[in-house]
PDB file of C-alpha atoms in Angstrom:
ATOM      1  CA  MET A 221     -15.380 -11.913  -2.625  1.00 46.00           C
ATOM      2  CA  ALA A 222     -13.945 -14.170  -5.318  1.00 44.00           C
ATOM      3  CA  LEU A 223     -10.364 -13.161  -4.531  1.00 45.00           C
ATOM      4  CA  GLU A 224     -10.789 -14.126  -0.884  1.00 48.00           C
ATOM      5  CA  ALA A 225     -12.356 -17.460  -1.841  1.00 46.00           C
ATOM      6  CA  VAL A 226      -9.433 -18.312  -4.095  1.00 40.00           C
ATOM      7  CA  ILE A 227      -6.886 -17.381  -1.442  1.00 41.00           C
ATOM      8  CA  ARG A 228      -8.641 -19.546   1.152  1.00 45.00           C
ATOM      9  CA  ALA A 229      -8.471 -22.587  -1.130  1.00 42.00           C
ATOM     10  CA  PRO A 230      -6.462 -25.392   0.548  1.00 42.00           C
ATOM     11  CA  SER A 231      -4.571 -26.175  -2.660  1.00 39.00           C
ATOM     12  CA  LEU A 232      -3.029 -22.710  -2.830  1.00 42.00           C
ATOM     13  CA  PRO A 233       0.567 -22.844  -1.592  1.00 49.00           C
ATOM     14  CA  ARG A 234       1.109 -20.912   1.616  1.00 61.00           C
ATOM     15  CA  LEU A 235       3.777 -18.682   0.101  1.00 68.00           C
ATOM     16  CA  SER A 236       1.696 -17.654  -2.935  1.00 80.00           C
ATOM     17  CA  LEU A 237      -0.016 -14.780  -1.153  1.00 82.00           C
ATOM     18  CA  PRO A 238       3.101 -12.993   0.186  1.00 86.00           C
ATOM     19  CA  LEU A 239       5.053 -13.670  -3.013  1.00 87.00           C
ATOM     20  CA  ALA A 240       2.301 -12.172  -5.168  1.00 90.00           C
ATOM     21  CA  PHE A 241       2.126  -9.158  -2.863  1.00 89.00           C
ATOM     22  CA  ILE A 242       5.895  -8.571  -2.945  1.00 87.00           C
ATOM     23  CA  ILE A 243       6.046  -8.793  -6.749  1.00 88.00           C
ATOM     24  CA  LEU A 244       3.029  -6.543  -7.315  1.00 89.00           C
ATOM     25  CA  TRP A 245       4.068  -3.932  -4.748  1.00 85.00           C
ATOM     26  CA  SER A 246       7.645  -3.854  -6.066  1.00 82.00           C
ATOM     27  CA  SER A 247       6.465  -3.456  -9.651  1.00 83.00           C
ATOM     28  CA  GLY A 248       4.726  -0.259  -8.597  1.00 81.00           C
ATOM     29  CA  TYR A 249       8.056   1.512  -8.230  1.00 75.00           C
ATOM     30  CA  ILE A 250       8.933   0.623 -11.832  1.00 79.00           C
ATOM     31  CA  GLY A 251       5.520   1.715 -13.094  1.00 82.00           C
ATOM     32  CA  GLY A 252       5.702   4.905 -11.052  1.00 81.00           C
ATOM     33  CA  ALA A 253       9.136   5.791 -12.430  1.00 77.00           C
ATOM     34  CA  ILE A 254       7.755   5.463 -15.962  1.00 84.00           C
ATOM     35  CA  GLY A 255       4.636   7.492 -15.219  1.00 86.00           C
ATOM     36  CA  LEU A 256       6.558  10.342 -13.600  1.00 83.00           C
ATOM     37  CA  LYS A 257       8.199  11.071 -16.951  1.00 85.00           C
ATOM     38  CA  TYR A 258       4.853  12.306 -18.249  1.00 92.00           C
ATOM     39  CA  ALA A 259       3.080  13.823 -15.213  1.00 90.00           C
ATOM     40  CA  GLU A 260       3.867  15.369 -11.849  1.00 90.00           C
ATOM     41  CA  PRO A 261       3.763  13.092  -8.773  1.00 87.00           C
ATOM     42  CA  PHE A 262       0.538  14.250  -7.122  1.00 91.00           C
ATOM     43  CA  THR A 263      -1.274  14.421 -10.448  1.00 93.00           C
ATOM     44  CA  MET A 264      -0.228  10.911 -11.420  1.00 90.00           C
ATOM     45  CA  THR A 265      -1.098   9.504  -7.994  1.00 91.00           C
ATOM     46  CA  PHE A 266      -4.511  11.204  -8.056  1.00 95.00           C
ATOM     47  CA  LEU A 267      -5.254   9.555 -11.403  1.00 95.00           C
ATOM     48  CA  ARG A 268      -4.084   6.216  -9.991  1.00 93.00           C
ATOM     49  CA  PHE A 269      -6.427   6.432  -6.997  1.00 95.00           C
ATOM     50  CA  PHE A 270      -9.308   7.808  -9.076  1.00 97.00           C
ATOM     51  CA  MET A 271      -9.053   4.992 -11.617  1.00 97.00           C
ATOM     52  CA  ALA A 272      -8.734   2.320  -8.926  1.00 96.00           C
ATOM     53  CA  GLY A 273     -11.695   3.726  -6.994  1.00 96.00           C
ATOM     54  CA  SER A 274     -13.851   3.860 -10.130  1.00 97.00           C
ATOM     55  CA  LEU A 275     -13.061   0.242 -10.985  1.00 96.00           C
ATOM     56  CA  LEU A 276     -13.786  -0.909  -7.430  1.00 96.00           C
ATOM     57  CA  LEU A 277     -17.123   0.945  -7.461  1.00 97.00           C
ATOM     58  CA  ILE A 278     -18.150  -0.782 -10.699  1.00 97.00           C
ATOM     59  CA  ILE A 279     -17.069  -4.171  -9.328  1.00 95.00           C
ATOM     60  CA  ALA A 280     -18.959  -3.529  -6.084  1.00 96.00           C
ATOM     61  CA  PHE A 281     -22.225  -2.767  -7.888  1.00 96.00           C
ATOM     62  CA  VAL A 282     -21.898  -5.620 -10.391  1.00 96.00           C
ATOM     63  CA  THR A 283     -21.142  -8.196  -7.699  1.00 95.00           C
ATOM     64  CA  GLY A 284     -23.551  -6.810  -5.097  1.00 95.00           C
ATOM     65  CA  ALA A 285     -20.842  -6.208  -2.520  1.00 95.00           C
ATOM     66  CA  PRO A 286     -21.998  -5.276   0.986  1.00 95.00           C
ATOM     67  CA  TRP A 287     -21.464  -1.726   2.164  1.00 95.00           C
ATOM     68  CA  PRO A 288     -20.446  -0.780   5.718  1.00 94.00           C
ATOM     69  CA  ARG A 289     -23.453  -0.975   8.042  1.00 90.00           C
ATOM     70  CA  SER A 290     -22.713   2.196   9.992  1.00 93.00           C
ATOM     71  CA  TRP A 291     -21.109   5.574   9.488  1.00 94.00           C
ATOM     72  CA  LYS A 292     -18.688   4.669  12.254  1.00 94.00           C
ATOM     73  CA  LYS A 293     -17.367   1.789  10.145  1.00 95.00           C
ATOM     74  CA  VAL A 294     -17.153   4.105   7.132  1.00 96.00           C
ATOM     75  CA  GLY A 295     -15.100   6.470   9.281  1.00 96.00           C
ATOM     76  CA  HIS A 296     -12.675   3.719  10.271  1.00 96.00           C
ATOM     77  CA  ILE A 297     -12.210   2.707   6.630  1.00 96.00           C
ATOM     78  CA  ALA A 298     -11.705   6.329   5.605  1.00 96.00           C
ATOM     79  CA  VAL A 299      -9.019   6.780   8.270  1.00 97.00           C
ATOM     80  CA  VAL A 300      -7.061   3.855   6.795  1.00 95.00           C
ATOM     81  CA  GLY A 301      -7.422   5.389   3.333  1.00 95.00           C
ATOM     82  CA  LEU A 302      -6.119   8.696   4.652  1.00 96.00           C
ATOM     83  CA  LEU A 303      -3.129   7.063   6.351  1.00 96.00           C
ATOM     84  CA  MET A 304      -2.188   4.320   3.888  1.00 92.00           C
ATOM     85  CA  GLN A 305      -2.843   6.248   0.690  1.00 91.00           C
ATOM     86  CA  ALA A 306      -2.821  10.020   1.144  1.00 92.00           C
ATOM     87  CA  VAL A 307      -0.368  10.432   4.031  1.00 93.00           C
ATOM     88  CA  GLN A 308       2.046   7.750   2.849  1.00 89.00           C
ATOM     89  CA  PHE A 309       2.273   8.733  -0.807  1.00 83.00           C
ATOM     90  CA  GLY A 310       1.729  12.442  -0.252  1.00 84.00           C
ATOM     91  CA  GLY A 311       4.488  12.595   2.345  1.00 86.00           C
ATOM     92  CA  LEU A 312       6.870  10.452   0.320  1.00 83.00           C
ATOM     93  CA  TYR A 313       6.517  12.389  -2.922  1.00 77.00           C
ATOM     94  CA  SER A 314       6.626  15.756  -1.137  1.00 79.00           C
ATOM     95  CA  GLY A 315       9.795  14.762   0.701  1.00 82.00           C
ATOM     96  CA  MET A 316      11.494  13.649  -2.499  1.00 76.00           C
ATOM     97  CA  ASN A 317      10.351  16.868  -4.150  1.00 73.00           C
ATOM     98  CA  ASN A 318      12.192  18.702  -1.346  1.00 78.00           C
ATOM     99  CA  GLY A 319      15.462  17.005  -2.245  1.00 77.00           C
ATOM    100  CA  VAL A 320      15.458  13.806  -0.161  1.00 77.00           C
ATOM    101  CA  SER A 321      17.085  11.120  -2.284  1.00 68.00           C
ATOM    102  CA  ALA A 322      15.356   7.882  -3.219  1.00 66.00           C
ATOM    103  CA  GLY A 323      17.879   5.897  -1.191  1.00 63.00           C
ATOM    104  CA  VAL A 324      17.321   7.887   1.983  1.00 72.00           C
ATOM    105  CA  SER A 325      13.552   7.751   1.454  1.00 75.00           C
ATOM    106  CA  ALA A 326      13.686   3.972   1.066  1.00 73.00           C
ATOM    107  CA  LEU A 327      15.682   3.647   4.278  1.00 73.00           C
ATOM    108  CA  ILE A 328      13.327   5.871   6.262  1.00 80.00           C
ATOM    109  CA  VAL A 329      10.158   4.150   5.063  1.00 81.00           C
ATOM    110  CA  GLY A 330      12.005   0.839   5.473  1.00 77.00           C
ATOM    111  CA  LEU A 331      11.838   1.368   9.236  1.00 81.00           C
ATOM    112  CA  MET A 332       8.120   0.570   9.066  1.00 86.00           C
ATOM    113  CA  PRO A 333       8.379  -3.078  10.237  1.00 86.00           C
ATOM    114  CA  ILE A 334      10.293  -1.984  13.353  1.00 84.00           C
ATOM    115  CA  PHE A 335       7.673   0.611  14.271  1.00 86.00           C
ATOM    116  CA  VAL A 336       4.816  -1.794  13.544  1.00 88.00           C
ATOM    117  CA  ALA A 337       6.442  -4.312  15.896  1.00 85.00           C
ATOM    118  CA  LEU A 338       6.745  -1.627  18.568  1.00 84.00           C
ATOM    119  CA  GLY A 339       3.119  -0.613  18.140  1.00 86.00           C
ATOM    120  CA  ALA A 340       1.741  -4.142  17.819  1.00 81.00           C
ATOM    121  CA  GLY A 341       2.193  -4.899  21.512  1.00 76.00           C
ATOM    122  CA  TRP A 342       0.539  -1.665  22.600  1.00 76.00           C
ATOM    123  CA  VAL A 343      -2.259  -1.424  20.024  1.00 78.00           C
ATOM    124  CA  LEU A 344      -2.941  -5.073  19.137  1.00 76.00           C
ATOM    125  CA  ASN A 345      -1.610  -6.941  22.183  1.00 76.00           C
ATOM    126  CA  GLU A 346       0.697  -8.951  19.920  1.00 77.00           C
ATOM    127  CA  ARG A 347       3.778 -10.532  21.432  1.00 79.00           C
ATOM    128  CA  VAL A 348       6.948 -10.063  19.390  1.00 77.00           C
ATOM    129  CA  SER A 349       9.498 -12.822  20.058  1.00 80.00           C
ATOM    130  CA  TRP A 350      13.267 -12.402  20.159  1.00 80.00           C
ATOM    131  CA  ARG A 351      13.455 -14.324  16.874  1.00 81.00           C
ATOM    132  CA  GLN A 352      11.140 -11.821  15.225  1.00 80.00           C
ATOM    133  CA  TRP A 353      13.183  -8.884  16.531  1.00 79.00           C
ATOM    134  CA  LEU A 354      16.343 -10.528  15.198  1.00 82.00           C
ATOM    135  CA  GLY A 355      14.672 -11.017  11.836  1.00 81.00           C
ATOM    136  CA  LEU A 356      13.452  -7.422  11.739  1.00 82.00           C
ATOM    137  CA  PHE A 357      16.909  -5.958  12.340  1.00 84.00           C
ATOM    138  CA  LEU A 358      18.515  -8.437   9.939  1.00 84.00           C
ATOM    139  CA  GLY A 359      16.000  -7.416   7.289  1.00 79.00           C
ATOM    140  CA  LEU A 360      16.752  -3.751   7.915  1.00 81.00           C
ATOM    141  CA  GLY A 361      20.439  -4.517   7.373  1.00 83.00           C
ATOM    142  CA  GLY A 362      19.617  -6.144   4.045  1.00 78.00           C
ATOM    143  CA  VAL A 363      17.591  -3.142   2.901  1.00 77.00           C
ATOM    144  CA  THR A 364      20.456  -0.837   3.919  1.00 79.00           C
ATOM    145  CA  MET A 365      22.890  -2.812   1.763  1.00 78.00           C
ATOM    146  CA  VAL A 366      20.577  -2.591  -1.247  1.00 72.00           C
ATOM    147  CA  VAL A 367      19.964   1.170  -1.098  1.00 69.00           C
ATOM    148  CA  TRP A 368      23.253   2.357   0.431  1.00 71.00           C
ATOM    149  CA  HIS A 369      24.906   3.152  -2.880  1.00 66.00           C
ATOM    150  CA  ARG A 370      21.962   5.378  -3.775  1.00 62.00           C
ATOM    151  CA  ILE A 371      22.249   7.501  -0.650  1.00 61.00           C
ATOM    152  CA  ASP A 372      23.627  10.968  -1.225  1.00 60.00           C
ATOM    153  CA  GLY A 373      23.371  14.398   0.283  1.00 56.00           C
ATOM    154  CA  GLY A 374      20.531  16.782  -0.301  1.00 61.00           C
ATOM    155  CA  GLY A 375      17.169  17.572   1.133  1.00 66.00           C
ATOM    156  CA  ASP A 376      16.164  19.969   3.839  1.00 75.00           C
ATOM    157  CA  LEU A 377      14.587  19.442   7.241  1.00 81.00           C
ATOM    158  CA  ARG A 378      11.100  19.829   5.788  1.00 85.00           C
ATOM    159  CA  GLY A 379      11.827  17.108   3.254  1.00 84.00           C
ATOM    160  CA  TYR A 380      12.957  14.647   5.909  1.00 85.00           C
ATOM    161  CA  LEU A 381       9.948  15.445   8.069  1.00 88.00           C
ATOM    162  CA  LEU A 382       7.658  14.757   5.118  1.00 87.00           C
ATOM    163  CA  VAL A 383       9.262  11.369   4.441  1.00 86.00           C
ATOM    164  CA  GLY A 384       8.918  10.678   8.144  1.00 89.00           C
ATOM    165  CA  LEU A 385       5.240  11.536   7.744  1.00 93.00           C
ATOM    166  CA  ALA A 386       5.018   8.867   5.040  1.00 89.00           C
ATOM    167  CA  LEU A 387       6.559   6.371   7.464  1.00 90.00           C
ATOM    168  CA  SER A 388       4.029   7.281  10.136  1.00 94.00           C
ATOM    169  CA  GLY A 389       1.196   6.956   7.615  1.00 94.00           C
ATOM    170  CA  ILE A 390       1.958   3.403   6.506  1.00 91.00           C
ATOM    171  CA  THR A 391       2.802   2.325  10.073  1.00 92.00           C
ATOM    172  CA  ALA A 392      -0.362   3.743  11.641  1.00 94.00           C
ATOM    173  CA  GLY A 393      -2.457   2.577   8.682  1.00 93.00           C
ATOM    174  CA  THR A 394      -1.260  -1.019   9.083  1.00 90.00           C
ATOM    175  CA  LEU A 395      -2.063  -1.084  12.794  1.00 91.00           C
ATOM    176  CA  TYR A 396      -5.396   0.715  12.350  1.00 93.00           C
ATOM    177  CA  GLN A 397      -6.467  -1.636   9.556  1.00 90.00           C
ATOM    178  CA  LYS A 398      -5.715  -4.675  11.717  1.00 87.00           C
ATOM    179  CA  ARG A 399      -7.627  -3.347  14.726  1.00 88.00           C
ATOM    180  CA  PHE A 400     -10.679  -1.652  13.246  1.00 91.00           C
ATOM    181  CA  CYS A 401     -11.196  -2.877   9.664  1.00 89.00           C
ATOM    182  CA  GLY A 402     -10.614  -6.621   9.833  1.00 83.00           C
ATOM    183  CA  ASP A 403     -14.060  -7.420   8.400  1.00 86.00           C
ATOM    184  CA  MET A 404     -13.965  -4.759   5.675  1.00 92.00           C
ATOM    185  CA  ASP A 405     -15.180  -5.851   2.257  1.00 94.00           C
ATOM    186  CA  LEU A 406     -12.312  -5.310  -0.135  1.00 93.00           C
ATOM    187  CA  ARG A 407     -14.538  -3.923  -2.895  1.00 94.00           C
ATOM    188  CA  THR A 408     -16.605  -1.299  -1.093  1.00 96.00           C
ATOM    189  CA  GLY A 409     -13.944  -0.621   1.534  1.00 95.00           C
ATOM    190  CA  GLY A 410     -11.327  -0.251  -1.166  1.00 95.00           C
ATOM    191  CA  PHE A 411     -13.552   2.226  -3.005  1.00 97.00           C
ATOM    192  CA  ILE A 412     -13.909   4.362   0.128  1.00 97.00           C
ATOM    193  CA  GLN A 413     -10.167   4.334   0.780  1.00 96.00           C
ATOM    194  CA  MET A 414      -9.244   5.171  -2.806  1.00 96.00           C
ATOM    195  CA  SER A 415     -11.809   7.984  -2.834  1.00 97.00           C
ATOM    196  CA  VAL A 416     -10.224   9.522   0.269  1.00 96.00           C
ATOM    197  CA  GLY A 417      -6.739   9.181  -1.246  1.00 95.00           C
ATOM    198  CA  ALA A 418      -7.870  10.668  -4.573  1.00 96.00           C
ATOM    199  CA  ALA A 419      -9.568  13.643  -2.876  1.00 96.00           C
ATOM    200  CA  VAL A 420      -6.491  14.540  -0.809  1.00 94.00           C
ATOM    201  CA  LEU A 421      -4.065  14.114  -3.725  1.00 94.00           C
ATOM    202  CA  LEU A 422      -6.310  16.212  -5.975  1.00 96.00           C
ATOM    203  CA  VAL A 423      -6.131  19.082  -3.482  1.00 95.00           C
ATOM    204  CA  LEU A 424      -2.343  18.744  -3.241  1.00 91.00           C
ATOM    205  CA  ALA A 425      -1.989  18.597  -7.033  1.00 93.00           C
ATOM    206  CA  ARG A 426      -4.151  21.681  -7.593  1.00 94.00           C
ATOM    207  CA  GLN A 427      -2.205  23.659  -4.986  1.00 92.00           C
ATOM    208  CA  THR A 428       1.348  22.658  -5.866  1.00 89.00           C
ATOM    209  CA  GLU A 429       1.420  21.411  -9.476  1.00 91.00           C
ATOM    210  CA  THR A 430       0.420  22.456 -12.968  1.00 93.00           C
ATOM    211  CA  MET A 431      -1.467  19.146 -13.471  1.00 94.00           C
ATOM    212  CA  ALA A 432      -0.133  19.014 -17.034  1.00 94.00           C
ATOM    213  CA  ILE A 433      -0.145  15.471 -18.470  1.00 95.00           C
ATOM    214  CA  SER A 434       1.479  14.001 -21.555  1.00 95.00           C
ATOM    215  CA  TRP A 435      -1.014  11.322 -22.582  1.00 95.00           C
ATOM    216  CA  THR A 436       1.406   8.863 -24.143  1.00 95.00           C
ATOM    217  CA  PRO A 437       0.737   5.106 -24.367  1.00 94.00           C
ATOM    218  CA  GLU A 438       3.502   4.596 -21.797  1.00 93.00           C
ATOM    219  CA  PHE A 439       1.794   6.927 -19.310  1.00 94.00           C
ATOM    220  CA  VAL A 440      -1.624   5.331 -19.771  1.00 95.00           C
ATOM    221  CA  ALA A 441      -0.101   1.862 -19.338  1.00 94.00           C
ATOM    222  CA  SER A 442       1.824   2.855 -16.207  1.00 92.00           C
ATOM    223  CA  VAL A 443      -1.178   4.478 -14.509  1.00 93.00           C
ATOM    224  CA  GLY A 444      -3.370   1.535 -15.498  1.00 95.00           C
ATOM    225  CA  TRP A 445      -0.853  -0.891 -14.007  1.00 93.00           C
ATOM    226  CA  LEU A 446      -0.568   1.147 -10.813  1.00 91.00           C
ATOM    227  CA  ALA A 447      -4.344   1.365 -10.451  1.00 94.00           C
ATOM    228  CA  VAL A 448      -5.180  -2.281 -11.154  1.00 94.00           C
ATOM    229  CA  MET A 449      -2.131  -4.221  -9.984  1.00 92.00           C
ATOM    230  CA  ASN A 450      -1.013  -2.012  -7.093  1.00 89.00           C
ATOM    231  CA  SER A 451      -3.917   0.012  -5.752  1.00 91.00           C
ATOM    232  CA  ILE A 452      -6.358  -2.892  -6.171  1.00 94.00           C
ATOM    233  CA  GLY A 453      -4.250  -6.065  -6.364  1.00 93.00           C
ATOM    234  CA  ALA A 454      -1.368  -5.387  -3.977  1.00 90.00           C
ATOM    235  CA  ILE A 455      -3.436  -3.387  -1.480  1.00 90.00           C
ATOM    236  CA  SER A 456      -6.112  -6.107  -1.380  1.00 90.00           C
ATOM    237  CA  LEU A 457      -3.476  -8.773  -0.759  1.00 90.00           C
ATOM    238  CA  LEU A 458      -1.924  -6.640   1.979  1.00 89.00           C
ATOM    239  CA  PHE A 459      -5.251  -6.193   3.755  1.00 89.00           C
ATOM    240  CA  LEU A 460      -6.028  -9.910   3.449  1.00 88.00           C
ATOM    241  CA  MET A 461      -2.689 -10.802   5.018  1.00 88.00           C
ATOM    242  CA  ILE A 462      -3.234  -8.271   7.811  1.00 85.00           C
ATOM    243  CA  ARG A 463      -6.663  -9.802   8.422  1.00 84.00           C
ATOM    244  CA  ARG A 464      -5.308 -13.344   8.574  1.00 80.00           C
ATOM    245  CA  GLY A 465      -2.017 -12.834  10.406  1.00 77.00           C
ATOM    246  CA  GLU A 466      -0.075 -10.782  12.897  1.00 70.00           C
ATOM    247  CA  ALA A 467       0.746  -7.216  11.889  1.00 77.00           C
ATOM    248  CA  THR A 468       4.449  -7.660  12.693  1.00 79.00           C
ATOM    249  CA  ARG A 469       4.804 -10.701  10.418  1.00 81.00           C
ATOM    250  CA  VAL A 470       3.026  -8.962   7.547  1.00 83.00           C
ATOM    251  CA  ALA A 471       5.047  -5.756   7.976  1.00 83.00           C
ATOM    252  CA  SER A 472       8.312  -7.705   7.747  1.00 85.00           C
ATOM    253  CA  LEU A 473       7.504  -8.492   4.102  1.00 84.00           C
ATOM    254  CA  PHE A 474       8.238  -4.855   3.248  1.00 82.00           C
ATOM    255  CA  TYR A 475      11.933  -5.591   3.748  1.00 82.00           C
ATOM    256  CA  LEU A 476      11.829  -7.519   0.481  1.00 82.00           C
ATOM    257  CA  ILE A 477      10.335  -4.630  -1.492  1.00 80.00           C
ATOM    258  CA  PRO A 478      13.581  -2.610  -2.088  1.00 77.00           C
ATOM    259  CA  PRO A 479      15.668  -5.679  -3.036  1.00 79.00           C
ATOM    260  CA  VAL A 480      13.021  -7.067  -5.389  1.00 79.00           C
ATOM    261  CA  THR A 481      12.523  -3.616  -6.907  1.00 74.00           C
ATOM    262  CA  ALA A 482      16.289  -3.312  -7.454  1.00 73.00           C
ATOM    263  CA  VAL A 483      16.388  -6.689  -9.178  1.00 75.00           C
ATOM    264  CA  MET A 484      13.373  -5.774 -11.338  1.00 76.00           C
ATOM    265  CA  ALA A 485      14.955  -2.458 -12.298  1.00 70.00           C
ATOM    266  CA  SER A 486      18.186  -4.222 -13.221  1.00 69.00           C
ATOM    267  CA  PHE A 487      16.380  -6.511 -15.626  1.00 70.00           C
ATOM    268  CA  VAL A 488      14.330  -3.664 -17.104  1.00 65.00           C
ATOM    269  CA  LEU A 489      17.573  -1.766 -17.728  1.00 55.00           C
ATOM    270  CA  ALA A 490      19.250  -4.934 -19.079  1.00 58.00           C
ATOM    271  CA  GLU A 491      21.820  -4.863 -16.286  1.00 55.00           C
ATOM    272  CA  MET A 492      22.830  -7.624 -13.928  1.00 62.00           C
ATOM    273  CA  PRO A 493      22.127  -6.831 -10.271  1.00 65.00           C
ATOM    274  CA  SER A 494      25.303  -6.175  -8.309  1.00 70.00           C
ATOM    275  CA  ALA A 495      26.769  -8.584  -5.778  1.00 74.00           C
ATOM    276  CA  THR A 496      25.933  -6.131  -2.992  1.00 75.00           C
ATOM    277  CA  THR A 497      22.306  -6.041  -4.106  1.00 71.00           C
ATOM    278  CA  MET A 498      22.070  -9.824  -4.117  1.00 76.00           C
ATOM    279  CA  LEU A 499      23.735 -10.076  -0.693  1.00 80.00           C
ATOM    280  CA  GLY A 500      21.319  -7.479   0.662  1.00 77.00           C
ATOM    281  CA  PHE A 501      18.443  -9.433  -0.886  1.00 74.00           C
ATOM    282  CA  THR A 502      19.655 -12.580   0.893  1.00 80.00           C
ATOM    283  CA  LEU A 503      19.916 -10.806   4.257  1.00 81.00           C
ATOM    284  CA  ALA A 504      16.469  -9.266   3.856  1.00 77.00           C
ATOM    285  CA  ALA A 505      14.957 -12.625   2.897  1.00 78.00           C
ATOM    286  CA  SER A 506      16.609 -14.263   5.900  1.00 82.00           C
ATOM    287  CA  GLY A 507      15.204 -11.570   8.163  1.00 77.00           C
ATOM    288  CA  VAL A 508      11.704 -12.030   6.763  1.00 79.00           C
ATOM    289  CA  TYR A 509      12.004 -15.798   7.248  1.00 76.00           C
ATOM    290  CA  LEU A 510      12.976 -15.387  10.908  1.00 76.00           C
ATOM    291  CA  SER A 511      10.189 -12.863  11.485  1.00 73.00           C
ATOM    292  CA  ASN A 512       7.562 -15.174  10.029  1.00 70.00           C
ATOM    293  CA  ARG A 513       8.803 -18.488  11.410  1.00 69.00           C
ATOM    294  CA  ARG A 514       6.480 -19.847  14.055  1.00 61.00           C
TER     295      ARG A 514
END
């Protein structure tokens, strides 16, 4: 795939891949916030997955991408799509719909690097050093500082369980992708995963939402950005990093998502990020550095 060839080029700085991933993934929260003004969560996310899957299918046929050679491989890819797309986003949006605040949701899902590190030794036989553990907990402290002021009461037990389901989805999906889908083609594999995510979200949308959409230019732009830059761009970069590196090191990058998102939101709203946000960003970055230092 052309994207993989570019990333493997020796002239590409080593930090370009994680930096691009962090920026693209963080921008998804901004795009999602805009899109949710014009459509309900499951409906918008279904359209995001459907559009991304359609684009990947066209790209796969045009470029002659290889398809999985067995139904067993298709099953493995579909499991990752179920976990990383449907379970993660379905659980997160359902939990927030049950009253769990954005700050609490960010903190719960922000535990993902810790759980990936715990599972990496058991599932992937990866050794997590004391420096990585220190970095992981330091990064968690940075994320806590960034989102703490947004934490408030609200939410019921079902809501918290659903956000916990989102945490389990992205954690298990990361480990499963590393173990069983390392050689997956990003075009055909991505199409399969997006199709699974779209199918599940369509069922959820039909059962729980009106599926009414206000087709404004802002909505079309936000869904287009989410489909191309997040569901295709950011997800592809994530899978490439998982393929090339240790799951624990890759997972630690998620500590930078809330701080970068907060900074992006501040600029979009023409507000300077607070000192607490910047301090939390520094702690999270330090934690990611320790987790990735060899």
